[in-house]
């Protein structure tokens, strides 16, 4: 466990247990094995990430804009990009579990911020929340992290994202 566990558990205790949030995940959380390892390391074994549904965020694209010491290079966020789309999975997360998602995504440490995204899922459009690089921490300095790209590709395959999209991720695009 890390120092954020108590903060997350306090937020969980104060959350509305009847509320839910739509969460668009497009990054390394899609790698189930890696997520389960993270979950265990941080004391959240009680939390199960739901199955989620294949989805695409509309009018956004990936941008490698966060230099991460842990990943050894830049990692991906989202940027506005008319006509582009990013594939991922759409999850319905209970309000009391949202602080765990915030912790995993780096919101708790101010690495990222929440933003609304328009998502197409099963032929319908909905609004969901995605996590993107905190603008105060965004930078194009340094190389893209090869290790992050490998995890991104693993997660995309694990999540059943379209093969053409996985190939694009493999190229670090």
Short mmCIF file of N, CA and C in Angstrom, two decimals, residues 19 22 24 32 46 51 56 86 91 102 109 113 115-116 125 140 152 159-160 163-165 173:
data_model
loop_
_atom_site.label_atom_id
_atom_site.label_comp_id
_atom_site.label_asym_id
_atom_site.label_seq_id
_atom_site.Cartn_x
_atom_site.Cartn_y
_atom_site.Cartn_z
N UNK A 19 -24.82 5.96 -6.52
CA UNK A 19 -24.41 6.65 -7.75
C UNK A 19 -23.51 5.75 -8.60
N UNK A 22 -19.85 6.71 -15.67
CA UNK A 22 -19.35 6.05 -16.87
C UNK A 22 -17.90 6.47 -17.05
N UNK A 24 -14.47 5.95 -19.42
CA UNK A 24 -13.86 5.48 -20.66
C UNK A 24 -12.38 5.23 -20.39
N UNK A 32 -5.55 -6.48 -17.87
CA UNK A 32 -6.17 -7.05 -16.66
C UNK A 32 -5.13 -7.59 -15.67
N UNK A 46 -10.49 -6.08 -2.79
CA UNK A 46 -11.95 -6.17 -2.72
C UNK A 46 -12.64 -5.59 -3.96
N UNK A 51 -16.56 -5.91 -16.45
CA UNK A 51 -16.14 -6.34 -17.79
C UNK A 51 -16.02 -5.16 -18.76
N UNK A 56 -15.64 3.53 -28.42
CA UNK A 56 -14.69 4.45 -29.06
C UNK A 56 -15.02 5.87 -28.66
N UNK A 86 -10.45 7.10 -30.48
CA UNK A 86 -9.59 6.26 -29.66
C UNK A 86 -10.46 5.13 -29.12
N UNK A 91 -16.80 1.50 -18.84
CA UNK A 91 -17.14 0.83 -17.59
C UNK A 91 -18.16 1.66 -16.83
N UNK A 102 -9.67 6.80 -9.71
CA UNK A 102 -8.89 8.04 -9.67
C UNK A 102 -7.46 7.75 -9.23
N UNK A 109 -2.56 11.99 -7.53
CA UNK A 109 -1.23 12.61 -7.48
C UNK A 109 -1.11 13.82 -8.42
N UNK A 113 -6.09 14.78 -15.01
CA UNK A 113 -7.35 15.41 -14.67
C UNK A 113 -8.46 14.62 -15.37
N UNK A 115 -11.82 14.47 -17.68
CA UNK A 115 -12.46 15.26 -18.73
C UNK A 115 -13.59 14.46 -19.34
N UNK A 116 -14.64 15.14 -19.77
CA UNK A 116 -15.72 14.43 -20.45
C UNK A 116 -15.29 14.06 -21.87
N UNK A 125 -24.41 6.99 -28.60
CA UNK A 125 -23.43 7.93 -28.06
C UNK A 125 -23.82 8.32 -26.64
N UNK A 140 6.29 17.51 -24.31
CA UNK A 140 6.72 16.64 -25.42
C UNK A 140 8.20 16.32 -25.31
N UNK A 152 0.47 -0.80 -23.23
CA UNK A 152 -0.71 -0.31 -23.94
C UNK A 152 -1.21 -1.34 -24.94
N UNK A 159 -8.26 -6.33 -24.04
CA UNK A 159 -9.58 -5.73 -24.05
C UNK A 159 -10.36 -6.01 -25.32
N UNK A 160 -9.72 -6.67 -26.29
CA UNK A 160 -10.41 -6.99 -27.54
C UNK A 160 -10.59 -5.81 -28.46
N UNK A 163 -7.94 -4.96 -34.23
CA UNK A 163 -6.54 -5.27 -34.55
C UNK A 163 -5.83 -4.13 -35.27
N UNK A 164 -6.52 -3.44 -36.17
CA UNK A 164 -5.89 -2.31 -36.88
C UNK A 164 -5.49 -1.22 -35.88
N UNK A 165 -6.30 -1.02 -34.85
CA UNK A 165 -5.98 -0.03 -33.82
C UNK A 165 -4.79 -0.51 -32.98
N UNK A 173 1.91 5.32 -32.22
CA UNK A 173 1.16 6.45 -32.80
C UNK A 173 -0.10 6.74 -32.00
#
